[in-house]
Coordinates of C-alpha atoms in Angstrom, one line a residue:
Chain A
M1 CA -0.1 -0.1 -0.1
E2 CA 1.2 3.5 -0.5
L3 CA 1.3 5.9 2.1
K4 CA 1.0 9.6 1.7
V5 CA 4.2 11.3 3.0
L6 CA 3.5 14.6 4.5
G7 CA 6.3 17.3 3.6
P8 CA 9.5 16.7 1.9
A9 CA 11.1 13.3 2.2
K10 CA 14.4 14.0 4.3
P11 CA 17.9 12.9 2.7
S12 CA 19.5 10.3 4.8
E13 CA 22.8 11.8 5.0
D14 CA 22.0 12.8 8.8
G15 CA 21.5 9.0 9.7
C16 CA 24.1 7.0 11.2
S17 CA 26.4 5.1 9.0
K18 CA 28.5 3.7 11.5
G19 CA 28.3 0.4 13.8
S20 CA 27.0 2.3 16.6
C21 CA 23.3 2.6 15.6
G22 CA 22.0 2.6 19.3
S23 CA 20.3 5.7 20.5
T24 CA 23.9 6.2 21.8
D25 CA 25.5 9.7 22.8
D26 CA 26.8 9.1 19.5
Q27 CA 24.1 8.7 17.5
M28 CA 22.9 11.8 19.6
A29 CA 25.4 13.8 18.3
H30 CA 23.8 15.0 14.8
L31 CA 20.5 16.0 16.5
P32 CA 19.7 20.1 16.9
E33 CA 21.0 20.9 20.6
H34 CA 17.6 21.6 22.0
I35 CA 16.2 17.9 20.9
R36 CA 19.3 16.6 22.5
E37 CA 18.5 18.7 25.7
R38 CA 15.1 17.4 25.5
V39 CA 16.2 13.6 25.6
K40 CA 19.2 13.8 27.7
N41 CA 17.9 12.6 30.9
H42 CA 15.2 10.5 29.4
P43 CA 16.1 6.9 30.0
C44 CA 14.0 5.6 27.2
Y45 CA 14.8 8.1 24.5
S46 CA 18.3 8.1 25.0
E47 CA 20.5 4.9 25.7
E48 CA 23.2 6.7 27.4
A49 CA 20.8 8.3 29.9
H50 CA 19.3 5.1 30.8
H51 CA 22.4 4.2 32.9
H52 CA 21.6 7.2 34.8
Y53 CA 18.0 8.1 35.3
A54 CA 14.6 6.3 36.3
R55 CA 11.5 6.1 35.0
M56 CA 7.8 5.0 36.3
H57 CA 4.8 4.0 35.0
V58 CA 1.8 4.4 36.6
A59 CA -1.3 2.1 35.9
V60 CA -4.4 4.2 35.6
A61 CA -5.6 3.4 32.1
P62 CA -7.3 -0.2 32.3
A63 CA -9.6 0.2 29.3
C64 CA -8.7 -0.8 25.8
N65 CA -10.2 0.0 22.2
I66 CA -8.3 -2.7 20.5
Q67 CA -7.3 -6.5 20.5
C68 CA -3.5 -7.2 19.6
N69 CA -2.9 -11.0 19.4
Y70 CA 0.2 -10.7 22.0
C71 CA -1.6 -9.3 24.8
N72 CA -4.2 -11.1 27.1
R73 CA -6.0 -8.7 29.3
K74 CA -6.8 -11.4 32.0
Y75 CA -3.0 -11.3 33.1
D76 CA -2.0 -10.2 36.6
C77 CA 1.1 -11.5 37.9
A78 CA 3.6 -9.9 40.3
N79 CA 6.6 -12.3 38.8
E80 CA 5.7 -11.3 35.2
S81 CA 7.7 -8.6 33.8
R82 CA 5.9 -7.7 30.4
P83 CA 3.9 -5.0 28.7
G84 CA 0.1 -5.0 29.9
V85 CA 0.9 -6.7 33.0
V86 CA 0.2 -4.8 36.4
S87 CA -0.6 -5.7 39.8
E88 CA -2.3 -2.9 41.6
L89 CA -4.7 -0.6 39.3
L90 CA -4.8 3.1 40.6
T91 CA -7.0 6.1 40.7
P92 CA -5.4 9.2 39.2
D93 CA -5.2 10.7 42.7
Q94 CA -3.5 7.5 44.0
A95 CA -0.8 7.7 40.9
V96 CA -0.1 11.0 41.9
K97 CA 0.4 10.1 45.5
K98 CA 2.7 7.3 44.1
T99 CA 4.4 9.5 41.8
L100 CA 5.3 11.9 44.4
A101 CA 6.4 9.4 46.7
V102 CA 8.8 7.7 44.4
A103 CA 10.3 10.8 42.9
A104 CA 11.5 11.8 46.5
T105 CA 12.8 8.2 47.3
I106 CA 14.4 7.6 44.0
P107 CA 16.1 11.4 42.9
Q108 CA 17.3 9.8 39.7
M109 CA 13.7 9.2 38.7
T110 CA 12.9 12.1 35.6
V111 CA 10.2 10.3 33.6
L112 CA 6.4 9.4 34.5
G113 CA 5.0 7.5 31.6
I114 CA 1.3 6.1 31.5
A115 CA 1.3 2.9 29.4
G116 CA -1.5 0.8 30.3
P117 CA -2.4 -1.6 31.1
G118 CA -4.9 -0.7 28.7
D119 CA -4.4 2.1 26.0
P120 CA -4.1 5.2 28.0
L121 CA -6.1 7.7 25.2
A122 CA -9.0 4.9 25.7
N123 CA -8.8 6.4 29.2
P124 CA -8.6 10.0 28.6
S125 CA -10.3 11.2 31.7
R126 CA -8.1 9.0 33.9
T127 CA -5.1 9.4 32.1
F128 CA -5.6 13.5 31.7
D129 CA -6.6 13.8 35.2
T130 CA -3.1 12.3 36.1
F131 CA -1.1 14.2 33.8
R132 CA -2.9 17.6 34.8
Q133 CA -2.1 17.4 38.8
L134 CA 1.2 16.0 38.0
S135 CA 2.1 19.0 35.9
D136 CA 1.1 21.2 38.8
K137 CA 2.5 19.2 41.8
A138 CA 5.8 18.0 40.1
P139 CA 6.8 20.2 37.4
D140 CA 10.3 18.8 37.2
I141 CA 9.0 15.5 36.0
K142 CA 9.0 14.6 32.4
L143 CA 5.4 13.1 31.2
C144 CA 5.0 10.8 28.7
V145 CA 2.5 8.2 27.1
S146 CA 2.1 5.3 24.9
T147 CA -0.7 4.4 22.8
N148 CA -1.9 2.3 20.1
G149 CA -2.7 5.3 18.2
L150 CA -6.3 4.8 17.5
T151 CA -7.8 7.8 19.1
L152 CA -4.6 9.6 18.9
P153 CA -5.6 12.4 16.5
D154 CA -8.5 13.3 18.8
H155 CA -6.1 13.9 21.9
V156 CA -3.2 15.6 20.1
E157 CA -4.3 19.1 21.3
E158 CA -4.7 18.1 24.8
L159 CA -1.2 16.4 24.9
V160 CA 0.3 19.3 23.5
K161 CA -1.9 21.5 26.0
H162 CA -0.3 19.2 29.2
N163 CA 3.3 19.7 27.9
I164 CA 3.7 16.1 27.1
D165 CA 6.3 15.8 24.5
H166 CA 7.4 12.4 24.2
V167 CA 4.9 10.1 22.8
T168 CA 5.3 6.4 21.7
I169 CA 2.8 5.1 19.4
T170 CA 2.9 1.1 18.6
I171 CA 2.8 0.7 14.8
N172 CA 3.3 -3.0 14.0
C173 CA 2.5 -2.7 10.3
V174 CA 1.4 -0.3 7.6
D175 CA -0.4 -2.8 5.5
P176 CA -3.9 -3.7 6.5
E177 CA -3.3 -7.3 5.5
V178 CA -0.5 -7.7 8.0
G179 CA -2.4 -6.0 10.6
A180 CA -5.3 -8.3 10.2
R181 CA -3.0 -10.8 11.5
I182 CA -1.7 -9.0 14.5
Y183 CA -5.1 -7.3 15.4
P184 CA -8.4 -9.2 15.4
W185 CA -10.6 -6.3 16.3
I186 CA -10.8 -2.6 16.8
F187 CA -13.6 -0.7 18.8
W188 CA -14.5 2.4 16.3
K189 CA -17.3 4.6 16.2
N190 CA -19.3 2.6 18.4
R191 CA -18.9 -0.9 16.8
R192 CA -16.5 -3.8 17.1
I193 CA -14.9 -4.0 13.9
R194 CA -12.6 -6.9 12.7
G195 CA -9.9 -8.2 10.1
V196 CA -8.7 -6.0 7.2
K197 CA -11.1 -3.3 7.8
A198 CA -10.3 -2.8 11.5
A199 CA -6.5 -2.8 10.5
K200 CA -7.3 -0.3 8.0
I201 CA -8.6 2.4 10.1
L202 CA -5.9 1.6 12.9
I203 CA -3.0 2.3 10.6
A204 CA -4.8 5.4 9.2
Q205 CA -5.4 6.9 12.9
Q206 CA -1.5 6.0 13.6
Q207 CA -0.1 7.7 10.7
K208 CA -2.4 10.6 11.0
G209 CA -1.5 10.8 14.8
L210 CA 2.3 10.6 14.1
E211 CA 2.3 13.4 11.7
M212 CA 0.2 15.5 13.9
L213 CA 2.6 15.3 16.9
V214 CA 5.6 15.7 14.5
E215 CA 3.9 19.1 13.2
R216 CA 3.5 20.3 16.7
G217 CA 7.3 19.4 17.8
V218 CA 6.5 16.6 19.8
L219 CA 9.0 14.0 19.9
V220 CA 7.6 10.3 18.8
K221 CA 9.4 7.0 19.5
V222 CA 7.6 4.2 17.3
N223 CA 7.5 0.6 19.1
S224 CA 7.1 -2.1 17.0
V225 CA 6.7 -5.8 18.1
L226 CA 8.8 -8.4 15.9
I227 CA 6.7 -11.0 15.0
P228 CA 8.5 -13.9 12.9
G229 CA 6.6 -14.6 9.7
V230 CA 3.9 -11.8 10.1
N231 CA 5.9 -8.6 10.1
D232 CA 9.4 -9.4 10.3
E233 CA 10.3 -8.1 6.7
H234 CA 7.6 -5.6 6.5
L235 CA 8.9 -3.7 9.5
K236 CA 11.7 -2.3 7.5
E237 CA 9.2 -0.5 5.7
V238 CA 7.6 0.7 8.6
S239 CA 10.5 1.9 10.0
R240 CA 11.3 3.9 6.5
I241 CA 8.1 5.5 6.6
V242 CA 7.9 6.5 10.3
K243 CA 11.5 8.2 9.8
E244 CA 10.2 10.0 6.8
K245 CA 7.3 11.3 8.7
G246 CA 9.7 12.5 11.3
A247 CA 9.5 9.9 14.0
F248 CA 12.6 10.4 16.2
L249 CA 13.4 7.1 17.5
H250 CA 12.1 3.4 16.5
N251 CA 12.0 0.6 19.1
V252 CA 11.8 -2.7 17.8
M253 CA 11.0 -5.4 20.2
P254 CA 10.8 -9.0 20.2
L255 CA 7.4 -10.7 20.6
I256 CA 6.7 -12.4 24.1
A257 CA 4.5 -15.4 23.4
E258 CA 4.3 -18.7 25.9
E259 CA 1.6 -20.8 25.9
E260 CA 0.8 -19.9 29.6
H261 CA 0.2 -16.2 29.2
G262 CA -2.9 -17.1 27.1
T263 CA -2.5 -15.0 24.4
Y264 CA -3.5 -15.9 20.7
Y265 CA 0.1 -15.7 19.5
G266 CA 1.3 -18.0 22.8
V267 CA -1.5 -20.5 22.5
M268 CA -1.3 -20.8 18.8
G269 CA 2.5 -21.7 19.1
Q270 CA 3.7 -18.5 17.2
R271 CA 7.7 -18.4 18.0
S272 CA 9.5 -15.3 19.4
P273 CA 12.6 -13.9 17.3
S274 CA 16.0 -14.7 18.3
Q275 CA 18.1 -12.0 19.7
S276 CA 20.4 -12.5 16.3
E277 CA 17.1 -12.2 14.2
L278 CA 16.1 -8.9 16.3
T279 CA 19.9 -7.3 15.8
A280 CA 19.6 -8.1 12.1
L281 CA 16.4 -6.5 11.8
Q282 CA 17.5 -3.7 13.6
D283 CA 20.5 -3.2 11.8
A284 CA 18.4 -3.4 8.6
C285 CA 16.4 -0.6 9.6
G286 CA 19.1 1.7 7.8
D287 CA 19.6 5.0 9.2
M288 CA 16.7 5.1 11.5
N289 CA 17.6 5.8 15.1
M290 CA 17.0 2.7 16.8
M291 CA 16.3 1.8 20.5
R292 CA 18.1 -1.3 21.4
H293 CA 18.0 -1.1 25.3
C294 CA 14.3 -1.2 26.0
R295 CA 13.4 -3.6 28.6
Q296 CA 9.8 -4.3 27.8
C297 CA 8.8 -3.4 31.4
R298 CA 5.3 -3.4 32.9
A299 CA 2.8 -0.9 32.8
D300 CA 3.6 -0.3 36.4
A301 CA 7.5 -0.7 36.4
V302 CA 9.4 1.8 38.8
G303 CA 13.2 2.2 38.8
L304 CA 16.2 2.2 36.4
L305 CA 15.2 0.5 33.2
G306 CA 16.8 -2.8 34.5
E307 CA 15.2 -2.9 37.7
D308 CA 11.7 -2.9 38.9
R309 CA 11.2 -1.3 42.4
G310 CA 7.4 -1.5 42.4
Q311 CA 6.9 -3.5 45.4
E312 CA 8.5 -0.5 47.6
F313 CA 5.7 1.5 46.3
T314 CA 2.5 -0.7 46.8
L315 CA -0.4 1.8 48.0
D316 CA -0.2 0.7 51.7
K317 CA 3.5 1.6 51.7
I318 CA 2.9 4.7 50.3
D319 CA 0.2 5.5 52.6
A320 CA 2.7 5.3 55.4
M321 CA 5.2 7.7 53.7
E322 CA 5.5 11.5 54.4
I323 CA 6.6 13.5 51.5
D324 CA 7.7 17.0 51.4
Y325 CA 8.1 17.3 47.8
D326 CA 9.5 21.1 47.5
A327 CA 12.3 19.7 49.6
A328 CA 12.8 16.3 47.4
M329 CA 12.4 18.8 44.1
A330 CA 15.7 20.7 45.5
K331 CA 17.4 17.5 46.3
R332 CA 16.5 16.0 42.8
A333 CA 18.0 19.1 41.1
E334 CA 21.1 18.5 43.1
I335 CA 21.5 15.1 42.3
H336 CA 20.7 15.5 38.5
Q337 CA 23.4 18.3 38.7
A338 CA 25.8 16.2 40.1
I339 CA 25.1 13.3 37.4
E340 CA 25.3 15.7 34.7
A341 CA 28.5 16.7 35.9
S342 CA 29.9 13.3 36.4
R343 CA 28.6 12.4 32.9
D344 CA 30.7 15.7 31.3
A345 CA 33.6 14.4 33.0
Q346 CA 33.2 10.9 31.6
R347 CA 32.6 12.3 28.1
A348 CA 35.4 14.6 28.4
A349 CA 37.8 11.7 29.2
Q350 CA 36.8 10.0 26.5
T351 CA 37.3 12.5 24.1
A352 CA 40.5 13.0 25.4
K353 CA 41.8 9.4 25.1
S354 CA 40.2 9.1 21.7
A355 CA 41.8 12.1 20.6
T356 CA 45.4 10.8 21.4
A357 CA 44.4 7.4 20.0
P358 CA 42.3 7.6 17.0
A359 CA 39.9 4.7 16.7
S360 CA 40.9 1.5 18.6
G361 CA 44.3 1.0 17.1
L362 CA 43.4 -2.6 15.9
P363 CA 43.8 -3.9 12.2
K364 CA 40.5 -3.7 10.5
G365 CA 39.0 -7.1 9.8
L366 CA 39.2 -8.6 13.3
R367 CA 36.1 -10.8 14.4
S368 CA 34.2 -9.0 16.6
V369 CA 33.5 -10.2 20.2
Y370 CA 30.2 -10.3 22.1
M371 CA 30.7 -9.3 25.8
A372 CA 28.4 -9.4 28.8
V373 CA 28.8 -6.7 31.4
A374 CA 26.9 -6.4 34.8
S375 CA 26.2 -2.9 35.8
S376 CA 24.0 -1.2 38.3
G377 CA 24.2 2.0 36.5
Q378 CA 26.1 5.2 35.8
G379 CA 27.5 3.7 33.0
V380 CA 30.2 1.7 34.7
V381 CA 31.3 -2.0 35.5
N382 CA 30.0 -2.2 39.1
Q383 CA 27.9 -5.1 39.7
H384 CA 28.8 -8.3 41.1
F385 CA 28.2 -11.4 38.8
G386 CA 25.8 -13.1 41.2
H387 CA 23.9 -9.8 41.9
A388 CA 23.0 -9.4 38.2
K389 CA 19.5 -9.4 37.2
E390 CA 20.6 -8.7 33.6
F391 CA 23.4 -8.3 31.6
L392 CA 24.4 -5.6 28.9
V393 CA 25.5 -7.1 25.8
Y394 CA 28.4 -5.2 23.7
E395 CA 29.8 -6.0 20.7
A396 CA 33.6 -5.2 20.5
S397 CA 35.3 -4.9 17.2
P398 CA 38.3 -2.7 15.8
E399 CA 35.6 -0.1 15.1
G400 CA 34.6 0.3 18.7
A401 CA 32.3 -1.1 21.4
R402 CA 28.6 -0.7 20.3
F403 CA 25.7 -1.7 22.7
I404 CA 23.6 -4.9 21.2
G405 CA 20.9 -5.2 23.8
H406 CA 20.3 -6.9 27.0
R407 CA 19.9 -10.3 28.6
K408 CA 17.7 -11.3 31.5
T409 CA 18.8 -13.5 33.9
D410 CA 15.6 -14.3 35.7
Q411 CA 13.4 -14.6 32.7
Y412 CA 9.9 -13.0 32.5
C413 CA 8.9 -15.4 35.5
A414 CA 11.0 -15.9 38.5
G415 CA 8.3 -17.6 40.3
D416 CA 8.1 -21.1 41.7
T417 CA 8.5 -24.6 39.9
T418 CA 5.5 -24.6 38.3
C419 CA 6.8 -21.8 36.2
G420 CA 9.2 -24.1 34.5
D421 CA 12.3 -26.8 34.8
A422 CA 14.2 -27.0 37.6
E423 CA 17.4 -25.4 35.9
T424 CA 19.5 -23.6 38.6
A425 CA 19.8 -20.1 38.3
L426 CA 23.8 -20.4 37.5
Q427 CA 22.8 -22.7 34.5
R428 CA 20.0 -20.1 33.4
T429 CA 22.2 -17.5 33.5
I430 CA 25.1 -19.3 31.6
R431 CA 22.1 -20.4 28.8
V432 CA 21.4 -16.7 28.4
L433 CA 24.7 -15.6 27.7
D434 CA 25.4 -18.2 25.0
G435 CA 27.3 -16.3 22.2
C436 CA 29.1 -13.9 24.7
E437 CA 32.8 -14.7 25.0
V438 CA 33.4 -12.8 27.9
V439 CA 31.4 -11.3 31.0
L440 CA 32.6 -8.3 32.9
C441 CA 31.9 -7.6 36.4
S442 CA 33.1 -6.1 39.6
K443 CA 33.3 -9.3 41.1
I444 CA 32.5 -13.2 40.9
G445 CA 32.6 -16.0 43.1
I446 CA 35.0 -19.2 42.4
E447 CA 32.3 -21.7 41.8
P448 CA 30.3 -19.6 39.0
W449 CA 34.0 -18.6 37.7
G450 CA 34.7 -22.3 37.0
H451 CA 31.3 -23.2 35.3
L452 CA 31.6 -19.9 33.0
E453 CA 34.9 -21.2 32.0
D454 CA 33.7 -24.5 31.3
A455 CA 31.0 -23.0 29.1
G456 CA 33.4 -21.1 27.0
I457 CA 32.8 -17.7 28.8
L458 CA 35.7 -16.0 30.7
P459 CA 34.9 -14.3 33.2
N460 CA 36.8 -11.0 34.0
G461 CA 36.7 -8.7 37.3
E462 CA 39.7 -6.5 36.5
H463 CA 37.8 -3.7 35.2
A464 CA 35.6 -2.7 38.0
M465 CA 34.4 0.7 38.3
E466 CA 35.5 1.6 34.8
P467 CA 33.2 3.0 31.8
I468 CA 31.8 0.1 30.3
E469 CA 32.7 0.8 26.6
E470 CA 36.7 1.4 27.8
A471 CA 36.4 -1.5 29.8
V472 CA 35.0 -3.8 26.6
M473 CA 37.8 -2.2 24.6
A474 CA 40.6 -3.1 27.0
V475 CA 39.4 -6.8 27.1
Y476 CA 39.4 -6.7 23.5
R477 CA 42.5 -5.5 23.0
E478 CA 44.1 -8.0 25.5
M479 CA 42.1 -10.7 23.2
F480 CA 43.8 -9.3 20.3
Q481 CA 47.6 -9.2 22.0
T482 CA 46.9 -12.6 23.2
G483 CA 46.4 -14.3 19.6
Q484 CA 42.4 -14.9 20.6
L485 CA 41.2 -13.0 17.7
A486 CA 42.8 -14.8 15.2
P487 CA 40.6 -15.9 12.2
P488 CA 39.0 -19.5 12.5
A489 CA 40.8 -22.5 11.3
F490 CA 39.5 -23.0 7.2
E491 CA 36.7 -24.9 7.1
N492 CA 35.6 -27.2 4.5
R493 CA 32.7 -25.2 2.8
S494 CA 31.9 -27.8 -0.2
A495 CA 29.3 -29.4 1.8
Chain B
M1 CA -34.0 -8.8 30.7
A2 CA -31.1 -6.5 31.1
Y3 CA -27.3 -7.2 29.9
E4 CA -25.2 -8.9 32.9
I5 CA -21.8 -8.9 34.1
T6 CA -20.3 -12.3 34.6
A7 CA -17.3 -13.4 36.8
A8 CA -15.2 -13.4 34.0
C9 CA -14.8 -9.7 34.0
V10 CA -11.3 -8.2 34.5
N11 CA -12.8 -4.9 35.9
C12 CA -11.4 -2.8 33.0
F13 CA -13.7 0.2 32.9
A14 CA -13.9 0.2 29.1
C15 CA -17.7 -1.1 29.3
M16 CA -18.7 1.5 31.9
D17 CA -16.7 4.1 30.0
V18 CA -18.8 3.7 26.8
C19 CA -22.3 3.0 28.4
P20 CA -25.1 5.6 27.2
S21 CA -27.3 4.7 30.1
G22 CA -25.1 5.1 33.1
A23 CA -25.9 1.4 33.7
I24 CA -22.6 0.0 34.7
R25 CA -20.8 0.6 37.9
E26 CA -17.6 -0.6 39.6
A27 CA -18.0 -3.2 42.4
K28 CA -16.3 -5.8 43.9
P29 CA -15.5 -8.4 42.8
H30 CA -16.5 -7.4 39.3
F31 CA -18.4 -4.6 37.7
L32 CA -22.2 -5.0 37.5
I33 CA -25.1 -3.6 35.3
D34 CA -28.3 -1.8 36.8
A35 CA -31.0 -3.9 35.4
A36 CA -33.6 -1.1 35.6
K37 CA -31.0 1.3 33.8
C38 CA -29.8 -0.9 30.8
T39 CA -31.7 -0.3 27.5
H40 CA -29.6 -2.8 25.4
C41 CA -28.6 0.6 23.7
E42 CA -32.0 0.4 22.0
G43 CA -32.5 4.2 20.4
D44 CA -28.7 4.9 21.2
F45 CA -26.5 2.7 19.0
A46 CA -27.0 -0.3 16.6
D47 CA -24.9 -2.4 18.7
P48 CA -24.8 -3.0 22.7
Q49 CA -22.0 -0.8 23.6
C50 CA -20.6 -3.0 26.4
A51 CA -20.8 -6.4 24.6
S52 CA -18.9 -4.1 21.7
I53 CA -15.9 -2.9 23.5
C54 CA -15.4 -5.7 26.4
P55 CA -12.2 -7.5 25.6
V56 CA -12.6 -11.1 27.5
E57 CA -14.9 -13.6 26.1
M58 CA -18.1 -15.0 28.1
A59 CA -18.0 -11.9 30.5
I60 CA -21.1 -10.5 29.3
L61 CA -24.7 -12.0 28.8
N62 CA -27.1 -10.6 26.7
E63 CA -30.9 -10.1 27.3
F64 CA -31.4 -13.7 26.8
G65 CA -28.6 -14.8 29.1
E66 CA -26.2 -15.9 26.1
A67 CA -22.7 -15.2 26.0
A68 CA -22.9 -11.7 23.9
N69 CA -19.3 -12.7 23.1
P70 CA -18.6 -16.4 23.3
Q71 CA -15.5 -18.4 23.6
G72 CA -13.0 -18.0 20.7
S73 CA -15.0 -15.0 19.5
L74 CA -12.8 -12.3 20.4
T75 CA -9.6 -14.0 20.4
G76 CA -10.1 -16.3 17.4
I77 CA -8.5 -19.4 19.3
P78 CA -10.0 -22.4 18.4
L79 CA -12.4 -24.1 21.1
E80 CA -10.4 -27.7 20.9
R81 CA -7.0 -25.4 21.6
L82 CA -9.0 -23.8 24.5
Q83 CA -10.0 -27.1 25.8
A84 CA -7.0 -28.7 25.2
L85 CA -4.8 -26.3 27.4
A86 CA -7.7 -26.0 29.9
A87 CA -7.4 -29.8 30.6
A88 CA -3.6 -29.8 30.4
G89 CA -4.2 -27.3 33.5
I90 CA -2.0 -24.5 31.4
L91 CA -5.0 -21.9 31.3

């Protein structure tokens, strides 16, 4: 299908041609100053920021106006971490109270998002009541919203009025035939509409909403769920179109589909993509600014992207908290200043280094190596191997270190034995690190060390507290010097 | 007879927001339809609104006491598949 493109198509010369195509600091370099300023402390819009700043979602929006084949509205499990799942639905007043409590307790928190568990814009009064109160009571917090886009055009003015300048639209397709395999129905003009007709309406509304937001200068992130065999090839076209229309960032996420989730895809055996399929697609999306650090968090997640501190802020707990928000806001400003000073120092140190030693100094054509990093934030190697709930994966090559994604050690469900096999935590960790040759951490016990070595993954605790990318490249250089990057022996390819 | 909400309801507010008669209220363990206020949306809309937006199969009964959205009608999951999963204790 041919889609109308608003405004002149931009040449792609402002894009990123080198390996590091994450929404990294580097990637941000070509953006105008005022936009960099707007995203520099948003953990979802800036890969570099997510090491330093936290976000939270408040679950005030339970109603939805469409059905997606990867979603089951019956779900509620405290051990699950994936979009659409929440434990405690909040009223706008409760959500405001919770936000103030979290902002006072976690000063790194910069962003409040409403993302469900339904569609925020299918719950306009609950969503906008929450935004209205927060823009008044917590003016230092950025507000953002995530939507399926069906009613987005109707709400653009209201979003702009509340100064919401980060909006995420989930766009899985631009072709209604593809859409009909993702969305069984929508609720539109007081009727339930099904099939291709429904997908056509949804797609038109999403594209119109995207255009309207871009016209008004709102930063738009597009989320797409990668569904092998359904929209995998198609997402390249989606990426191209949303880039042309002025979306700021594209976040392609892997489908989560397990039988026990009861979703259509889960029950019907639709498979999820592998990490390499995901990376290949992200790389194939050309010079669009791609997000690779998404954790596909719950609609009530709290904390840094890799963590969820929601259990500290249940309603009964926040009721018992005394919050002096003015004092908290002053403290937050102070802490944000310190974070920015340390980021500036880190950047300056890196610039100084790269000026004296251009590139990596390594010969081109060396094979690249995946390394897993245990970090609890601040962009440095600072976590004990055994404490890591996730590992950041970097690809080291002569061109430098680039962020690939993350691997969770406790999978979506860390519940009891009914949730899966009796694999030990260490075995599971080793399995999720498949493909990585090195794991960088601040410390590691003797026992896991041995098991990792047996699995062909070399633990390394010698770069504790060093900036991640520097540490990754230092290890890569060592591997080169000790002959570990030699090309593999010639393989007989005649078979 | 009025429309009715069953225990399958997940309390998502969607029906309450679209009911033209203000007949639906939040309640525990699930939302309820006030039979005296429910008009089946006759005169307002071609389709009953609660049944047209409800995301959960079997959660709303029509005026004849039948499921407005029977099993499989919203997700497209075949009945045999649902029964097999239920029998295996997965769903």
